[in-house]
Amino acid sequence: DIQMTQSPSSLSTSVGDRVTITCRAGQSISSYLNWYQQKPGKAPELLIYAASSLQSGVPSRFSGSGSGTDFTLTISSLQPEDFATYYCQQSYITPYTFGQGTKLEIK
Amino acid sequence: QVILRESGPALVKPTQTLTLTCTFSGFSLSTSVMSVSWVRQPPGKALEWLALIDWDDDKYYRTSLKTRLTISKDTSKNQVVLTMTNMDPVDTATYYCARTLDNGAYNAFDIWGQGTMVTVSS
């Protein structure tokens, strides 16, 4: 199984900050990398697919980059509604696997 | 509008078999780019992908649970069923079903159900 490692596990940030979350795959997954946002008590929502494609309806302050084994999710200017947990997920091969999550907290 | 809804027991006893149903609307599982996955999340922990069934009835499972999981579909009823045998308290989690779009160039869980919490306790 492909292991996905996110960093950091948590981040204390402020509204307006630029935030970068990193995800590393245990082997090359080309661009088969997705990002999800999950708010407490809610189902995850797809933000970014294929490493850098913005899902319809997702604000343009979210962006993704990377290929191979190293990927990043960037939020250009953090908004109050962005405080949540973010997960990366590889869709290169089954069994699909998620990272352990990155929780954004208000500083 | 695409909607998925999970249903099943909220409480199961250890060693019992869990049966969850995902009922969906707004898409057909007979369309070539469509699949449905199950994902779970233990309280306070990360997401875990469990299983996937595609339009062609191909099935894929989480390695560590392969012997305990069965996924099936009823295309006419727009339902996907997941069974998990020999339930244990560590299987306590919220279970989600999610539409999985796979067009060959990418695939992702683009629409999720609201989830159903399952507690395993005697």
Short mmCIF file of C-alpha atoms in Angstrom, two decimals:
data_model
loop_
_atom_site.label_atom_id
_atom_site.label_comp_id
_atom_site.label_asym_id
_atom_site.label_seq_id
_atom_site.Cartn_x
_atom_site.Cartn_y
_atom_site.Cartn_z
CA ASP A 1 0.00 0.00 0.00
CA ILE A 2 1.18 3.55 -0.71
CA GLN A 3 1.77 5.54 2.44
CA MET A 4 0.80 9.21 2.41
CA THR A 5 2.49 11.54 4.90
CA GLN A 6 1.22 15.05 5.55
CA SER A 7 2.98 17.86 7.34
CA PRO A 8 2.39 19.57 9.57
CA SER A 9 -0.21 17.62 11.57
CA SER A 10 -1.59 20.88 12.92
CA LEU A 11 -0.99 24.55 12.26
CA SER A 12 -1.95 27.58 14.28
CA THR A 13 -2.70 30.37 11.84
CA SER A 14 -4.49 33.68 11.46
CA VAL A 15 -7.02 35.09 9.03
CA GLY A 16 -5.17 36.49 6.04
CA ASP A 17 -2.16 34.19 6.38
CA ARG A 18 -0.74 32.24 3.47
CA VAL A 19 -0.77 28.55 4.36
CA THR A 20 1.06 25.65 2.77
CA ILE A 21 0.42 21.99 3.58
CA THR A 22 2.71 19.27 2.29
CA CYS A 23 1.88 15.71 1.32
CA ARG A 24 4.48 13.09 0.45
CA ALA A 25 3.75 9.74 -1.18
CA GLY A 26 5.75 6.60 -0.44
CA GLN A 27 6.28 6.07 -4.17
CA SER A 28 5.60 8.01 -7.34
CA ILE A 29 1.91 8.58 -7.95
CA SER A 30 2.26 10.87 -10.98
CA SER A 31 -0.45 13.52 -10.49
CA TYR A 32 -3.03 11.21 -8.93
CA LEU A 33 -3.37 13.28 -5.80
CA ASN A 34 -6.53 14.82 -4.35
CA TRP A 35 -7.13 17.23 -1.48
CA TYR A 36 -10.22 17.31 0.76
CA GLN A 37 -11.45 19.71 3.40
CA GLN A 38 -13.39 18.46 6.40
CA LYS A 39 -15.15 20.60 8.98
CA PRO A 40 -16.18 19.19 12.36
CA GLY A 41 -19.18 16.89 12.15
CA LYS A 42 -19.33 17.14 8.38
CA ALA A 43 -18.40 14.93 5.46
CA PRO A 44 -15.18 15.74 3.57
CA GLU A 45 -15.42 17.89 0.47
CA LEU A 46 -13.22 17.67 -2.62
CA LEU A 47 -11.06 20.76 -3.12
CA ILE A 48 -8.37 19.79 -5.61
CA TYR A 49 -8.10 16.79 -7.93
CA ALA A 50 -5.28 15.58 -10.14
CA ALA A 51 -2.83 17.53 -7.96
CA SER A 52 -3.68 20.98 -9.29
CA SER A 53 -7.22 21.11 -10.71
CA LEU A 54 -9.69 23.16 -8.70
CA GLN A 55 -13.02 21.44 -8.08
CA SER A 56 -16.02 23.41 -9.31
CA GLY A 57 -17.22 25.92 -6.74
CA VAL A 58 -14.01 25.98 -4.72
CA PRO A 59 -12.58 29.47 -4.14
CA SER A 60 -9.51 30.40 -6.16
CA ARG A 61 -7.48 31.08 -3.00
CA PHE A 62 -6.98 27.30 -2.90
CA SER A 63 -4.33 25.85 -5.19
CA GLY A 64 -2.41 22.61 -5.50
CA SER A 65 0.89 21.67 -7.04
CA GLY A 66 3.34 18.82 -7.35
CA SER A 67 3.84 15.51 -9.07
CA GLY A 68 5.64 12.27 -8.40
CA THR A 69 5.99 12.04 -4.64
CA ASP A 70 5.77 15.62 -3.34
CA PHE A 71 2.66 17.77 -3.32
CA THR A 72 1.46 20.98 -1.72
CA LEU A 73 -1.88 22.60 -0.97
CA THR A 74 -1.72 26.37 -0.64
CA ILE A 75 -4.34 28.73 0.70
CA SER A 76 -3.30 32.20 -0.41
CA SER A 77 -5.20 34.22 2.19
CA LEU A 78 -6.87 32.27 4.95
CA GLN A 79 -10.54 33.04 5.57
CA PRO A 80 -12.52 32.24 8.73
CA GLU A 81 -14.37 29.42 6.98
CA ASP A 82 -11.08 27.72 6.06
CA PHE A 83 -10.31 26.57 9.60
CA ALA A 84 -10.78 22.85 9.13
CA THR A 85 -8.85 19.63 8.63
CA TYR A 86 -7.29 18.90 5.25
CA TYR A 87 -6.51 15.46 3.85
CA CYS A 88 -4.52 14.37 0.84
CA GLN A 89 -5.42 11.11 -0.93
CA GLN A 90 -3.68 9.13 -3.63
CA SER A 91 -5.85 7.76 -6.44
CA TYR A 92 -2.99 6.24 -8.41
CA ILE A 93 -3.72 2.67 -7.42
CA THR A 94 -5.97 0.74 -5.07
CA PRO A 95 -5.99 0.43 -2.17
CA TYR A 96 -6.48 4.17 -2.10
CA THR A 97 -4.87 5.84 0.89
CA PHE A 98 -5.23 9.12 2.77
CA GLY A 99 -2.77 11.21 4.68
CA GLN A 100 -3.23 11.59 8.42
CA GLY A 101 -4.69 15.08 8.07
CA THR A 102 -3.62 18.64 8.83
CA LYS A 103 -5.74 20.64 11.24
CA LEU A 104 -5.77 24.41 10.81
CA GLU A 105 -6.45 26.19 14.09
CA ILE A 106 -7.02 29.83 14.89
CA LYS A 107 -3.99 31.49 16.49
CA GLN B 1 -28.33 17.01 -8.17
CA VAL B 2 -26.21 14.15 -6.92
CA ILE B 3 -27.11 12.82 -3.46
CA LEU B 4 -25.83 9.83 -1.52
CA ARG B 5 -27.27 8.63 1.77
CA GLU B 6 -25.94 5.93 4.05
CA SER B 7 -28.21 3.75 6.15
CA GLY B 8 -27.66 0.95 8.62
CA PRO B 9 -27.57 0.10 12.31
CA ALA B 10 -26.14 2.60 14.75
CA LEU B 11 -25.09 -0.12 17.16
CA VAL B 12 -23.72 -3.61 16.54
CA LYS B 13 -22.32 -6.17 18.93
CA PRO B 14 -18.80 -7.58 18.69
CA THR B 15 -18.53 -10.52 16.25
CA GLN B 16 -21.71 -9.47 14.43
CA THR B 17 -21.87 -8.58 10.75
CA LEU B 18 -22.47 -4.98 9.75
CA THR B 19 -24.53 -4.23 6.65
CA LEU B 20 -24.58 -0.67 5.32
CA THR B 21 -26.53 0.59 2.34
CA CYS B 22 -25.68 3.60 0.20
CA THR B 23 -28.70 4.87 -1.71
CA PHE B 24 -27.91 7.45 -4.36
CA SER B 25 -29.59 9.61 -6.95
CA GLY B 26 -28.50 11.93 -9.71
CA PHE B 27 -26.17 9.50 -11.46
CA SER B 28 -26.12 5.92 -12.71
CA LEU B 29 -23.63 3.26 -11.67
CA SER B 30 -23.94 1.78 -15.13
CA THR B 31 -22.07 4.78 -16.58
CA SER B 32 -18.45 3.96 -17.40
CA VAL B 33 -16.81 6.73 -15.37
CA MET B 34 -18.78 6.01 -12.21
CA SER B 35 -17.86 4.11 -9.09
CA VAL B 36 -18.90 4.21 -5.45
CA SER B 37 -16.49 3.94 -2.54
CA TRP B 38 -16.88 3.46 1.19
CA VAL B 39 -14.67 5.45 3.54
CA ARG B 40 -14.70 5.41 7.33
CA GLN B 41 -13.41 7.67 10.07
CA PRO B 42 -12.91 6.50 13.67
CA PRO B 43 -13.68 9.24 16.21
CA GLY B 44 -10.93 11.86 16.17
CA LYS B 45 -8.91 9.99 13.57
CA ALA B 46 -8.12 10.14 9.87
CA LEU B 47 -10.13 8.95 6.89
CA GLU B 48 -9.70 5.32 5.82
CA TRP B 49 -10.73 4.09 2.39
CA LEU B 50 -12.47 0.71 2.63
CA ALA B 51 -13.79 -0.48 -0.71
CA LEU B 52 -14.84 0.50 -4.23
CA ILE B 53 -17.19 -0.97 -6.78
CA ASP B 54 -17.21 0.29 -10.35
CA TRP B 55 -19.70 0.39 -13.18
CA ASP B 56 -18.32 -2.92 -14.51
CA ASP B 57 -18.80 -4.64 -11.14
CA ASP B 58 -15.07 -4.73 -10.43
CA LYS B 59 -14.38 -4.60 -6.69
CA TYR B 60 -11.41 -3.38 -4.70
CA TYR B 61 -10.74 -3.57 -0.97
CA ARG B 62 -8.56 -2.18 1.80
CA THR B 63 -5.71 -4.62 2.25
CA SER B 64 -6.05 -5.06 6.00
CA LEU B 65 -9.82 -5.68 5.80
CA LYS B 66 -10.02 -7.66 2.58
CA THR B 67 -11.15 -10.86 4.27
CA ARG B 68 -13.95 -9.11 6.16
CA LEU B 69 -15.43 -6.83 3.50
CA THR B 70 -17.87 -7.42 0.68
CA ILE B 71 -19.17 -4.68 -1.60
CA SER B 72 -22.03 -5.15 -4.04
CA LYS B 73 -24.40 -3.06 -6.12
CA ASP B 74 -27.98 -3.08 -7.29
CA THR B 75 -27.99 -0.78 -10.29
CA SER B 76 -31.78 -0.92 -10.68
CA LYS B 77 -32.24 0.33 -7.11
CA ASN B 78 -29.31 2.80 -7.19
CA GLN B 79 -27.80 1.15 -4.15
CA VAL B 80 -24.40 -0.06 -3.03
CA VAL B 81 -24.13 -2.38 -0.06
CA LEU B 82 -21.10 -2.92 2.17
CA THR B 83 -20.90 -5.82 4.58
CA MET B 84 -18.21 -6.17 7.23
CA THR B 85 -17.99 -9.37 9.21
CA ASN B 86 -16.71 -10.05 12.72
CA MET B 87 -17.14 -6.48 13.96
CA ASP B 88 -14.86 -5.28 16.75
CA PRO B 89 -14.92 -2.14 18.93
CA VAL B 90 -12.03 -0.75 16.87
CA ASP B 91 -14.44 -0.64 13.92
CA THR B 92 -16.44 2.06 15.68
CA ALA B 93 -16.49 4.92 13.17
CA THR B 94 -18.51 7.14 10.90
CA TYR B 95 -18.97 5.34 7.60
CA TYR B 96 -19.30 7.38 4.42
CA CYS B 97 -20.15 6.42 0.88
CA ALA B 98 -18.81 8.63 -1.88
CA ARG B 99 -19.24 8.86 -5.62
CA THR B 100 -15.96 8.16 -7.33
CA LEU B 101 -15.42 9.72 -10.74
CA ASP B 102 -12.78 8.00 -12.85
CA ASN B 103 -12.33 9.31 -16.37
CA GLY B 104 -8.94 7.69 -16.92
CA ALA B 105 -7.01 10.93 -16.48
CA TYR B 106 -7.94 11.36 -12.85
CA ASN B 107 -10.27 9.96 -10.22
CA ALA B 108 -11.61 11.42 -7.00
CA PHE B 109 -14.37 11.19 -4.43
CA ASP B 110 -16.35 14.15 -5.66
CA ILE B 111 -19.65 13.79 -3.80
CA TRP B 112 -20.05 12.33 -0.29
CA GLY B 113 -22.96 11.18 1.79
CA GLN B 114 -23.47 12.72 5.22
CA GLY B 115 -22.13 9.61 6.94
CA THR B 116 -23.57 7.17 9.45
CA MET B 117 -22.06 6.56 12.87
CA VAL B 118 -21.63 2.91 13.84
CA THR B 119 -20.72 1.92 17.38
CA VAL B 120 -19.50 -1.57 18.18
CA SER B 121 -20.25 -2.47 21.78
CA SER B 122 -21.76 -5.29 23.76
#
